[in-house]
Short mmCIF file of C-alpha atoms in Angstrom, two decimals:
data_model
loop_
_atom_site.label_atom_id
_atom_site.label_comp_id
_atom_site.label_asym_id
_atom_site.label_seq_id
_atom_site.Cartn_x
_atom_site.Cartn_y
_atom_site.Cartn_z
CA UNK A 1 18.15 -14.26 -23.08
CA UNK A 2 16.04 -13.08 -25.23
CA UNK A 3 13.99 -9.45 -24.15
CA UNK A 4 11.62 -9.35 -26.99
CA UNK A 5 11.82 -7.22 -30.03
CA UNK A 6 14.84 -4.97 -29.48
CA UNK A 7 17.07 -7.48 -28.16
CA UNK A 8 19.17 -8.03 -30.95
CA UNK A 9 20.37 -4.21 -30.45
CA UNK A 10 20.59 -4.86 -26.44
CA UNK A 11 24.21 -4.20 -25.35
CA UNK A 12 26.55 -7.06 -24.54
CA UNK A 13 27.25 -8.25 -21.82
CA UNK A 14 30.07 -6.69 -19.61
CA UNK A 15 33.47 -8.82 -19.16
CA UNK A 16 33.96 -10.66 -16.17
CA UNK A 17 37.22 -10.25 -14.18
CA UNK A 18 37.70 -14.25 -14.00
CA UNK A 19 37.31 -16.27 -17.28
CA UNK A 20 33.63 -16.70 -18.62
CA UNK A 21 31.76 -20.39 -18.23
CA UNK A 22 31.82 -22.08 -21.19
CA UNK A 23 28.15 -22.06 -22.48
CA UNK A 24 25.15 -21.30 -21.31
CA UNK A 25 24.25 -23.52 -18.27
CA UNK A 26 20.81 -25.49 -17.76
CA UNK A 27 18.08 -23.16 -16.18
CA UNK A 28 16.67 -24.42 -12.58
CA UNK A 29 14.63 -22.81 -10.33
CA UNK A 30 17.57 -21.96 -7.86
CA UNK A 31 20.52 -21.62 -10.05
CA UNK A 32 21.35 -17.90 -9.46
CA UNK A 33 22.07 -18.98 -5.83
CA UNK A 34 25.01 -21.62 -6.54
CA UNK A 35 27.07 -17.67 -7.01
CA UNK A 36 28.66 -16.83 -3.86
CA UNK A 37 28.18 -13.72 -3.78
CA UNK A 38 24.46 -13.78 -4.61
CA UNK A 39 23.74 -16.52 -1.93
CA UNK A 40 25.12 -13.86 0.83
CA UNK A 41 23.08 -11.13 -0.99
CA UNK A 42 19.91 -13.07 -1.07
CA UNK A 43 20.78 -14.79 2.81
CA UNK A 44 20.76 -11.33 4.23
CA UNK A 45 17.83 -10.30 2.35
CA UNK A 46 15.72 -12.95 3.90
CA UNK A 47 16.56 -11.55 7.26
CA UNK A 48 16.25 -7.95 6.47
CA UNK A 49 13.00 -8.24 4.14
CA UNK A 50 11.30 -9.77 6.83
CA UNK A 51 12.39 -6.91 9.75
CA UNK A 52 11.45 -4.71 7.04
CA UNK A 53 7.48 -6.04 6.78
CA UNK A 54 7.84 -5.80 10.96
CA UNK A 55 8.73 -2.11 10.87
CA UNK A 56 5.80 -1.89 8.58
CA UNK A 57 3.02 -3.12 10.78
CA UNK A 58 4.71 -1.71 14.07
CA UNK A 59 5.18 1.55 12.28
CA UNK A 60 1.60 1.38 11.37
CA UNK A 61 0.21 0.45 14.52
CA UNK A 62 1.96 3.14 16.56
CA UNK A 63 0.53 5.98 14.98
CA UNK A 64 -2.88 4.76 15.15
CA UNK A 65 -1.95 4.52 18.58
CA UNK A 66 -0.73 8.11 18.96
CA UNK A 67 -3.24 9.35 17.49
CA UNK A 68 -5.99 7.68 16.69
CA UNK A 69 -6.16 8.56 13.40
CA UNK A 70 -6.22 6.73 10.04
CA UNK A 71 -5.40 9.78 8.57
CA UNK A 72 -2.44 10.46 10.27
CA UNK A 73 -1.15 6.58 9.01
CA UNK A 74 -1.68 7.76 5.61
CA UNK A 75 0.67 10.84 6.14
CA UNK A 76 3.50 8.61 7.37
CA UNK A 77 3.19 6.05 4.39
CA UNK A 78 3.24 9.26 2.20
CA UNK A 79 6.49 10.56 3.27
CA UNK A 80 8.13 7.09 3.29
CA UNK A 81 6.85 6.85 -0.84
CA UNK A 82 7.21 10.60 -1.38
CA UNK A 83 11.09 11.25 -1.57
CA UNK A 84 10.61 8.02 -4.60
CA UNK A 85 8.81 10.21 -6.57
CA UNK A 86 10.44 13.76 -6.02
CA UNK A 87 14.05 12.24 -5.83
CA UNK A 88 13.96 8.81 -7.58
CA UNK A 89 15.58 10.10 -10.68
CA UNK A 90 18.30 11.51 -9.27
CA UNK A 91 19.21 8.83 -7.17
CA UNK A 92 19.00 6.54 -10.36
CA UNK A 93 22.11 9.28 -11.34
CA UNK A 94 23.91 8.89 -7.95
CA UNK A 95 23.89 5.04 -8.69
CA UNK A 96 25.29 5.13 -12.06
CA UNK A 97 28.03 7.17 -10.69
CA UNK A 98 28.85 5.53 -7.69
CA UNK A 99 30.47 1.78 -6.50
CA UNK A 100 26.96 0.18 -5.67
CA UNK A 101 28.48 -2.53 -3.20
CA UNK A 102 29.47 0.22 -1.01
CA UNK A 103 26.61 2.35 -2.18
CA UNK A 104 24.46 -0.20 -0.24
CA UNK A 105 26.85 -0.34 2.50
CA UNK A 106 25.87 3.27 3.80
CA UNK A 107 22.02 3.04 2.70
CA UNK A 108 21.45 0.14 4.38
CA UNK A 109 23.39 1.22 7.49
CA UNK A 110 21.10 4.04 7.61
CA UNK A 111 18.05 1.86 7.78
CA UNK A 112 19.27 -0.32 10.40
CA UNK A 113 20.47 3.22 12.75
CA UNK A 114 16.73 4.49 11.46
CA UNK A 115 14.79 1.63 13.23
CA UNK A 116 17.17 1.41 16.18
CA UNK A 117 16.37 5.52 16.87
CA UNK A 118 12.41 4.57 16.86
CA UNK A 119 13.06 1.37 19.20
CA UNK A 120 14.92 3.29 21.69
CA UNK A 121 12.16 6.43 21.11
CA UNK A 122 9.80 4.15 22.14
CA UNK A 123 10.91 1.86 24.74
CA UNK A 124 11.82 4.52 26.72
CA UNK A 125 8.54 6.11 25.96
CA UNK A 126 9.53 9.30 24.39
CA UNK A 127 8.32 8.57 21.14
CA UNK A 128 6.16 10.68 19.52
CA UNK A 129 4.23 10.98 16.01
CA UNK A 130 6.52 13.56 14.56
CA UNK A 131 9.39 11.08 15.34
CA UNK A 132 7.52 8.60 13.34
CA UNK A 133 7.53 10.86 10.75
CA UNK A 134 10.91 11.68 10.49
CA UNK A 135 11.67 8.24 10.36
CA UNK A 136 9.34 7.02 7.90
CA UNK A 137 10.93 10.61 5.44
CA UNK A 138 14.40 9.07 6.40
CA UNK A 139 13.82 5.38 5.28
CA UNK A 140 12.11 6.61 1.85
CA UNK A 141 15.37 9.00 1.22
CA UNK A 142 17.92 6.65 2.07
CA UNK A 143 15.33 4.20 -0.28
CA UNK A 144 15.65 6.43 -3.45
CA UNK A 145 19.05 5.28 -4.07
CA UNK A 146 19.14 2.09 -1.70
CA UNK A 147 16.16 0.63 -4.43
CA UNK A 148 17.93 1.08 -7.88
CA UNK A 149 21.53 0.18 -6.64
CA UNK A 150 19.84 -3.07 -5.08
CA UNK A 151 18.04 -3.41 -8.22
CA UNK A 152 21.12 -2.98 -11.13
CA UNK A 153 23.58 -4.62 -8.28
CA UNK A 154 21.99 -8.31 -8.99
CA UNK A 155 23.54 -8.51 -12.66
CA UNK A 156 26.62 -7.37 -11.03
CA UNK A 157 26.81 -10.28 -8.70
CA UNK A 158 25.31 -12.96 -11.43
CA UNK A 159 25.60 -11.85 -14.71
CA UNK A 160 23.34 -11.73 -17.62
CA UNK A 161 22.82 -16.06 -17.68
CA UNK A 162 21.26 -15.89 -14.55
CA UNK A 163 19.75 -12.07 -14.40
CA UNK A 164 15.94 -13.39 -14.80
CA UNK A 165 16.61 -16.33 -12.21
CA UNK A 166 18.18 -13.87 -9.89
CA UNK A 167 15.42 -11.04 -9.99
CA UNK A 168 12.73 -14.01 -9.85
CA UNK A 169 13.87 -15.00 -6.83
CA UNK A 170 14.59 -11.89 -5.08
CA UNK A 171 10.75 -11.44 -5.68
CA UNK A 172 10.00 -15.09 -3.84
CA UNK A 173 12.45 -13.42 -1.05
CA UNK A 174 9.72 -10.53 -1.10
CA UNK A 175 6.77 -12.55 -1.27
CA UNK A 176 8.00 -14.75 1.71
CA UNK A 177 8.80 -12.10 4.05
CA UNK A 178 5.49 -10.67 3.86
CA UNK A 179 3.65 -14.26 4.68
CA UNK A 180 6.20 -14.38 7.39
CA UNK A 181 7.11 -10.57 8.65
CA UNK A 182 3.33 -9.42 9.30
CA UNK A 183 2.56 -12.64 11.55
CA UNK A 184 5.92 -12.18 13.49
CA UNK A 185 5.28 -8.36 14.03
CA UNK A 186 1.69 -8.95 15.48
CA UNK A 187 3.18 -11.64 18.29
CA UNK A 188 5.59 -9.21 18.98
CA UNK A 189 3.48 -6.22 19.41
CA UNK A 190 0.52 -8.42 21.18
CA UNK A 191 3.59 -9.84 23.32
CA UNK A 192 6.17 -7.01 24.07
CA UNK A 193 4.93 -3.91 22.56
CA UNK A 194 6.25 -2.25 19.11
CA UNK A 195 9.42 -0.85 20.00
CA UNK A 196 11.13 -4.63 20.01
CA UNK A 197 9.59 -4.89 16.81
CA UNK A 198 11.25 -1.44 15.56
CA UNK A 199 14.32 -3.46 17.73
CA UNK A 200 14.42 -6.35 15.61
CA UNK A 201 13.82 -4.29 12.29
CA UNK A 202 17.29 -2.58 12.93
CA UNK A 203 19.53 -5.72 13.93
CA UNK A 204 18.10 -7.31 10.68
CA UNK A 205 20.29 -5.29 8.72
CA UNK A 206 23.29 -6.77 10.09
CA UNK A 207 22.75 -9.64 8.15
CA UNK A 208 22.65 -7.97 4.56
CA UNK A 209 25.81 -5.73 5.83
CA UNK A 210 27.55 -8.75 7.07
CA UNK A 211 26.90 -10.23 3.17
CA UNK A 212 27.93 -7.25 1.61
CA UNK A 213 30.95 -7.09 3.83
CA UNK A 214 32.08 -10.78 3.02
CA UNK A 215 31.52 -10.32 -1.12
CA UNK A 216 34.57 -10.76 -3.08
CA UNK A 217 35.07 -8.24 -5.80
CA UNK A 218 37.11 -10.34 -7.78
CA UNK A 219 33.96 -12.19 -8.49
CA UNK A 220 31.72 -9.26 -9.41
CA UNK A 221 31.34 -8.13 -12.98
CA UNK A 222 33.32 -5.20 -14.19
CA UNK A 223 30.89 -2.55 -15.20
CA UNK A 224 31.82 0.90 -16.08
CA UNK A 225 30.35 3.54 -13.56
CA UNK A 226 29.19 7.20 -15.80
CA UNK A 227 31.21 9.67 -14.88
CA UNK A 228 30.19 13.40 -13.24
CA UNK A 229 28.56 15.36 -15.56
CA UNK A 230 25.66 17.79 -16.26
CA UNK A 231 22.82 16.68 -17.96
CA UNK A 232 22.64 12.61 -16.54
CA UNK A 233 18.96 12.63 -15.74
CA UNK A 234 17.77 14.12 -19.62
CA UNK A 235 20.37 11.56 -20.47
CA UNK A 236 18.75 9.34 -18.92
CA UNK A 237 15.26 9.83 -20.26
CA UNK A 238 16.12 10.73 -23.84
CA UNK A 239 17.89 6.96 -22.97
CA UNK A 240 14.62 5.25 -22.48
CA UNK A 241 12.55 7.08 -25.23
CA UNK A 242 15.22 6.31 -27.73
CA UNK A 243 14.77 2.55 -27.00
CA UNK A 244 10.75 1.44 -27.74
CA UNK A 245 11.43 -2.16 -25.54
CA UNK A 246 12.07 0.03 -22.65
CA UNK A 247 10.12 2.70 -23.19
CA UNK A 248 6.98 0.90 -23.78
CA UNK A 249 7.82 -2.18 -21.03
CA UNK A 250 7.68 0.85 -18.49
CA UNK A 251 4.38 2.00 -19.60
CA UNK A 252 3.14 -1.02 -19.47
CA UNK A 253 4.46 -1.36 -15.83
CA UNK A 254 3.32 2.03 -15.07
CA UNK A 255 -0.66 0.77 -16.10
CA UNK A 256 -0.92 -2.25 -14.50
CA UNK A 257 0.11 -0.50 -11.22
CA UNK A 258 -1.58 2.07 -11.78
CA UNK A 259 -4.70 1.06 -12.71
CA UNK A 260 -4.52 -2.90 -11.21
CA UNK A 261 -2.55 -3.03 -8.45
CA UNK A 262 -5.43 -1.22 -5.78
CA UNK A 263 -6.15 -4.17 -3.21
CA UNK A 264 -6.12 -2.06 -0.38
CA UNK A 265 -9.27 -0.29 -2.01
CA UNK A 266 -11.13 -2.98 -3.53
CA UNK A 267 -9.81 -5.97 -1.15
CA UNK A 268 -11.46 -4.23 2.29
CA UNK A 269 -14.41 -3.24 0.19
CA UNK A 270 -15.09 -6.68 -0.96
CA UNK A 271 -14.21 -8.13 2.52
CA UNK A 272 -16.92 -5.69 4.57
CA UNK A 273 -19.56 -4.21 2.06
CA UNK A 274 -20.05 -6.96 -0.76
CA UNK A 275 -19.37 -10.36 1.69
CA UNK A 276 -19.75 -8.70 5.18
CA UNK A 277 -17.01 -10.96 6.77
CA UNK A 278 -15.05 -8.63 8.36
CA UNK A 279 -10.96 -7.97 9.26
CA UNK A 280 -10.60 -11.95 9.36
CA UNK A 281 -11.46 -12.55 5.40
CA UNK A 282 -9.80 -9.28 4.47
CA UNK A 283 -6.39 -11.18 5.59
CA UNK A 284 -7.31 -14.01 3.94
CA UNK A 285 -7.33 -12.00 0.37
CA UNK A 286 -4.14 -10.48 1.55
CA UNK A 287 -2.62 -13.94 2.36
CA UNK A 288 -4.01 -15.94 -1.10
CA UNK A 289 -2.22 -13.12 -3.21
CA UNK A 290 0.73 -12.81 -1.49
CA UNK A 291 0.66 -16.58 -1.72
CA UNK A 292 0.35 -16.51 -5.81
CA UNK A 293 3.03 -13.87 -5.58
CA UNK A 294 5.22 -16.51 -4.42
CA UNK A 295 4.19 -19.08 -7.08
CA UNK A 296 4.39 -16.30 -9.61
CA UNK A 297 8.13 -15.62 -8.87
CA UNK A 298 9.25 -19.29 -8.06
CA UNK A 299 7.87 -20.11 -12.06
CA UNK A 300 9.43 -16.88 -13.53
CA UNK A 301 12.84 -18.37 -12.00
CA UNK A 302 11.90 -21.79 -13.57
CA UNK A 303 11.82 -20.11 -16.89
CA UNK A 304 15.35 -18.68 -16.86
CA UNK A 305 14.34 -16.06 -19.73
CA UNK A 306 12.60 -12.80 -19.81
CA UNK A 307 10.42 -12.53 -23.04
CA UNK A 308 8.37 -9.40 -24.03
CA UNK A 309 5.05 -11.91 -25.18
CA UNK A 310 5.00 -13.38 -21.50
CA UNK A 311 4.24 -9.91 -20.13
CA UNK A 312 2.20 -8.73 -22.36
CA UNK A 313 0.25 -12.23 -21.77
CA UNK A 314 1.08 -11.83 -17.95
CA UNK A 315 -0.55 -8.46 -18.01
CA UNK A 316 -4.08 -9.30 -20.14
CA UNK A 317 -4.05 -12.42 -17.78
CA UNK A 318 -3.95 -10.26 -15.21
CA UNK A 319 -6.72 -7.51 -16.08
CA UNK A 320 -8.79 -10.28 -17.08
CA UNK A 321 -8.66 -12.57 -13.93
CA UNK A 322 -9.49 -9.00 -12.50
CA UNK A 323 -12.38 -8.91 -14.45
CA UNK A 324 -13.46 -12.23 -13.21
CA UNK A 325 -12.84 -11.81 -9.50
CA UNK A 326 -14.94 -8.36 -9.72
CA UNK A 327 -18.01 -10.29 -10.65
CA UNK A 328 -17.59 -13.74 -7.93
CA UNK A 329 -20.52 -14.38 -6.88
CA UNK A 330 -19.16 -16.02 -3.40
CA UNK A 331 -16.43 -15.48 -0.89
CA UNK A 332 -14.95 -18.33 -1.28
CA UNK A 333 -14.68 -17.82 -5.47
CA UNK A 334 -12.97 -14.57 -4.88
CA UNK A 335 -10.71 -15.53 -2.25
CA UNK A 336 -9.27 -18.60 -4.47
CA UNK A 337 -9.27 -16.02 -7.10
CA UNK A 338 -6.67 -14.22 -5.53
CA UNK A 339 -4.02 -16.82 -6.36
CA UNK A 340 -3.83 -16.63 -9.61
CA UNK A 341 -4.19 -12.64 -9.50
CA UNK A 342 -0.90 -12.45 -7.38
CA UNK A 343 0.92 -14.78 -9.56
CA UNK A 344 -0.04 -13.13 -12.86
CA UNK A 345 0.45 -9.66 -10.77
CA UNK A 346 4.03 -10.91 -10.65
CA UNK A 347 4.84 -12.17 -13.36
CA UNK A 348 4.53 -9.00 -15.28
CA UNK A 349 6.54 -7.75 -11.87
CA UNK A 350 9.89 -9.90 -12.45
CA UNK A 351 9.19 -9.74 -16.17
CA UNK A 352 9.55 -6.02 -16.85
CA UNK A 353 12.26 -5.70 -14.07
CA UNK A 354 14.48 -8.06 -15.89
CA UNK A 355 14.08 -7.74 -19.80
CA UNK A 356 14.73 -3.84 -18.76
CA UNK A 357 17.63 -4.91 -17.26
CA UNK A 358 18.76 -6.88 -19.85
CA UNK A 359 18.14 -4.27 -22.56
CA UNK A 360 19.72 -1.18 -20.59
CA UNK A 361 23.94 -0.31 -21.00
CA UNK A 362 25.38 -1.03 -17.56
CA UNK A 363 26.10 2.62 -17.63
CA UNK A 364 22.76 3.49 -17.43
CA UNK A 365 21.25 0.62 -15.32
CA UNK A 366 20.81 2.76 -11.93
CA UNK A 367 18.74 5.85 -13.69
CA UNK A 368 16.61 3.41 -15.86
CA UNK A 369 15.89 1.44 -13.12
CA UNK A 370 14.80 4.11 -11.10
CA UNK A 371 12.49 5.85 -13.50
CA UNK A 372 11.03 2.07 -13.83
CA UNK A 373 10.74 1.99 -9.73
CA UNK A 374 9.02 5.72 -9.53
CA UNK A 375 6.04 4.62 -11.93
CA UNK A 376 5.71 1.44 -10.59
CA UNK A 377 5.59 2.45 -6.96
CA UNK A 378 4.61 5.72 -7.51
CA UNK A 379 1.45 4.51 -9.69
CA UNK A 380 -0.69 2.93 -7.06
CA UNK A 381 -0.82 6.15 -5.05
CA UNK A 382 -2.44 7.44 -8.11
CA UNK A 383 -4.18 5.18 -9.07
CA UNK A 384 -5.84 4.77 -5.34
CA UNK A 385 -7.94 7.69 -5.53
CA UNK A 386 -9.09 7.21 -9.09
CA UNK A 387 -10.40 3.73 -8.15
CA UNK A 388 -11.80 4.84 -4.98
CA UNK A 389 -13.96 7.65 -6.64
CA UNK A 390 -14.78 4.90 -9.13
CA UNK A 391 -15.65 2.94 -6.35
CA UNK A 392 -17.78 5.23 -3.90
CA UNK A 393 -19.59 6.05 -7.60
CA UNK A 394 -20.82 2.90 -8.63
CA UNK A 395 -19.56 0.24 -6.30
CA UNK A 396 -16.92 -1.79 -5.89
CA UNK A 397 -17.39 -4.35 -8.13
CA UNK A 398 -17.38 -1.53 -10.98
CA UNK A 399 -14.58 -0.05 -9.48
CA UNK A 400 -12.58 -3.09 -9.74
CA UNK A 401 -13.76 -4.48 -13.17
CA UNK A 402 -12.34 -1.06 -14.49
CA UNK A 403 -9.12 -1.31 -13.34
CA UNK A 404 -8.82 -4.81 -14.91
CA UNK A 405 -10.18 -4.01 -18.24
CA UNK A 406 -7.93 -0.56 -18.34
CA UNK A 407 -5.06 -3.08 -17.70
CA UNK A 408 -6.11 -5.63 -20.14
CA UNK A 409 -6.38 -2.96 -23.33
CA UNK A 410 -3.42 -1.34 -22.08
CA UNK A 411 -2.03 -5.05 -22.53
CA UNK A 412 -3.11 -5.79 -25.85
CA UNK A 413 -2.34 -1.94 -27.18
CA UNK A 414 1.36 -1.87 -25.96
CA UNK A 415 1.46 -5.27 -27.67
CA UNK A 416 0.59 -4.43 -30.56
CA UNK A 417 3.15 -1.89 -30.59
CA UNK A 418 5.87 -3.46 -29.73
CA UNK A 419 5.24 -6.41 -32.61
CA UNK A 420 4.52 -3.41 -34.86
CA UNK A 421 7.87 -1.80 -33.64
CA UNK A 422 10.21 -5.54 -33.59
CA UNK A 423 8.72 -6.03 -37.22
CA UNK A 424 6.10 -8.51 -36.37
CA UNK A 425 2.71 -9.08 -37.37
CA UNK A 426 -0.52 -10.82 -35.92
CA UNK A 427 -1.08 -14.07 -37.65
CA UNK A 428 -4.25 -16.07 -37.25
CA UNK A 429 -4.68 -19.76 -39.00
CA UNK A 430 -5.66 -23.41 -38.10
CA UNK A 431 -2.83 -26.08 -36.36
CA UNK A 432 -3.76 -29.37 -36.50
CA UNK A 433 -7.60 -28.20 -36.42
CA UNK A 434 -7.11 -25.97 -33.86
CA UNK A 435 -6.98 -22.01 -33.65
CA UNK A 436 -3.47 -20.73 -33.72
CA UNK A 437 -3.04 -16.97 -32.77
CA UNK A 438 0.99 -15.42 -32.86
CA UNK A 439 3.14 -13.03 -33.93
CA UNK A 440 5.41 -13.57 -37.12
CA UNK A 441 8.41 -11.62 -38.90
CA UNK A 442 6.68 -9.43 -41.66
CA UNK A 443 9.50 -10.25 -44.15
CA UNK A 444 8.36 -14.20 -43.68
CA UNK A 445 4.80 -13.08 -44.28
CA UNK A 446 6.00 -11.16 -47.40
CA UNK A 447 8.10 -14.51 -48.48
CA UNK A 448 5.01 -16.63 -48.35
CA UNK A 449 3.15 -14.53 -50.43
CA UNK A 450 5.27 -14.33 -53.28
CA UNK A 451 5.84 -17.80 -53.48
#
């Protein structure tokens, strides 16, 4: 698989306790799931992903009904994204060091006893907002090593063949549980109130404990855990900076969320202040993108390889649809806009995720993962407020061309320095009378010139 420049010098693959497959197999769109092991993974992830999305909305909704107050939901989704980015490197350390298998065992057992406290809290009608809280600080702890173990576990189970397939389609798994987990939680809390949602949320996690449980370890691939020792997390960074294909994928990452990934800003401002339409087109946004998500993930599993020019392409695709969408002149344009945003949004997603993965030593899989998790997730809280004060300053069709043409030269820049790093060089010329633009080896440049 090939990761862009760099991946020549990528490290190889780690041995496999039963004897390899001859050859690289044909990639499909679902091949990742013919391993055992994987298919449990995934299985339980479908059930948990979607209890997961419930707790969201239930979690949500019950502080506004405590207290009344937006401002109080934005404190709880703080502290369940604030131990990420205090903690998320050192996690990344605890996950090179430990099993991950049974790693995930005790995180995920946490979750599930984390949303069974709340449903009992609040079907018994005890709960209060502080106990919200707690929660919503417990989940994001237990998720600063739960995410990068879950993350660098998948080319444990699969192996580097079917890494790209296998991250694509944990993304689909994502994307599908949000279409599905939202709509689910709103019956429930319409029908029986949010503590069966909070219910359900908790028993969901005896389906990815039950897959964990039934893994064979003969099956997974050997990798070599780091051992105990000071200095892991400078190791760690000094890690990434040494290698430019990391390095510069996870600034990359870091803009685009950042600066492109701010829906929740721009999406309700379009919605009420530039369409006046209300709650009702505001989900429809919300569903179109999470619907191109899907696609997004579903072709990046079709492709079966993880190459540094699709995200860079993913990523100007992206700012620029951005662009476009900030200046739709009708509701209707901008909603079907929102299709193609969410599947170029994710391709640069399941791109980055696996060429990193594919370019980092086993040994340090958990801790470069997890720096790549704390600026991905942790740059859309940044980047909120930026492109709300861009917003309340000179609208939000400004605000949200801005954020698409940051992306887009941040695309084109990081590029450029990753052809300039892997030895390339931009070549423009004529195909068959039409306009070819790509990047070429210098050395075949310098060969064509001499002769």
């Amino acid at each position: 698989m090939s990761t862009g420049s760099g991946a020549d010098s990528a490290p190889a693959p780690t041995t496999h306790d039963s004897p390899p497959a001859p050859g690289p197999r044909k990639s499909s769109m679902f091949s990742s799931l013919k391993v055992r092991n994987y298919r449990l993974f995934f299985l339980g992830q479908v059930v948990s992903n979607t209890g997961t999305w419930m707790q969201r909305i239930a979690q949500d909704w019950l502080v506004l009904s405590l207290t009344g107050s937006a401002t109080a939901v934005g404190i709880t989704t703080a502290l369940q994204f604030l131990p990420m980015l205090l903690f998320g490197l050192y996690g990344g350390v605890l996950v090179d060091r430990l099993p991950k298998r049974r790693t995930l065992l005790v995180t995920q057992t946490s979750m599930a006893f984390t949303g069974i406290a709340l449903a009992v809290l609040t079907l018994s009608g005890h709960v209060q907002v502080w106990h919200v809280y707690l929660a919503a600080f417990v989940v994001g702890l237990a998720t600063v090593v739960d995410n990068p173990a879950r993350q660098s576990f998948v080319s444990e189970m699969v192996g580097p063949d079917q890494l790209q397939n296998a991250v694509s389609l944990n993304s689909a798994n994502f994307q599908s549980a949000r279409l599905v987990g939202p709509a689910v939680a709103g019956l429930m809390i319409t029908g029986v109130g949010t503590g069966w949602a909070f219910l359900a949320n908790g028993l969901s996690f005896v389906a990815p404990l039950a897959g964990l449980l039934l893994m064979r370890d003969r099956e997974l691939y050997a990798v070599q855990r780091a051992p105990r020792g000071k200095g892991q997390m400078r190791e760690g960074l000094r890690y990434v900076a040494g290698r430019p294909e990391l390095m510069w994928t996870i600034v990359l990452a870091g803009f685009v969320s950042t600066f492109g990934f701010n829906f929740p800003v721009y999406l309700s401002a379009f919605a009420d202040d530039v369409f006046h339409a209300g709650a009702g087109s505001y989900s429809l946004f919300n569903t179109l993108m999470a619907v191109g998500s899907l696609a997004g993930a579903l072709l990046a599993a079709r492709r079966g390889t993880a190459r540094m020019r699709v995200l860079v392409a993913g990523a100007l695709a992206f700012g620029t649809m951005e662009i476009v969408a900030a200046f739709a002149p009708s509701l209707w344009l901008f909603a079907l806009l929102m299709a193609p945003i969410g599947m170029f949004g994710m391709t640069v997603n399941v791109t980055a995720n696996s060429s990193i993965q594919m370019a980092t030593d086993p040994s340090m899989r958990g801790r470069v993962m997890a720096l790549y998790m704390m600026v991905f997730m942790g740059g859309a809280p940044l980047g909120a407020p930026i492109a709300g004060w861009v917003t309340d300053a000179s609208g939000v069709r400004a605000g949200m061309a801005v954020g698409g043409a940051i992306t887009a030269v941040a695309a084109v820049t990081i590029g450029l320095v990753l052809a300039r790093v892997g030895g390339l060089r931009l070549s423009v010329g004529w195909n068959h009378g039409h306009p070819q633009v790509r990047f070429v080896p210098r050395e075949r440049e310098q060969l064509a010139t001499a002769a």
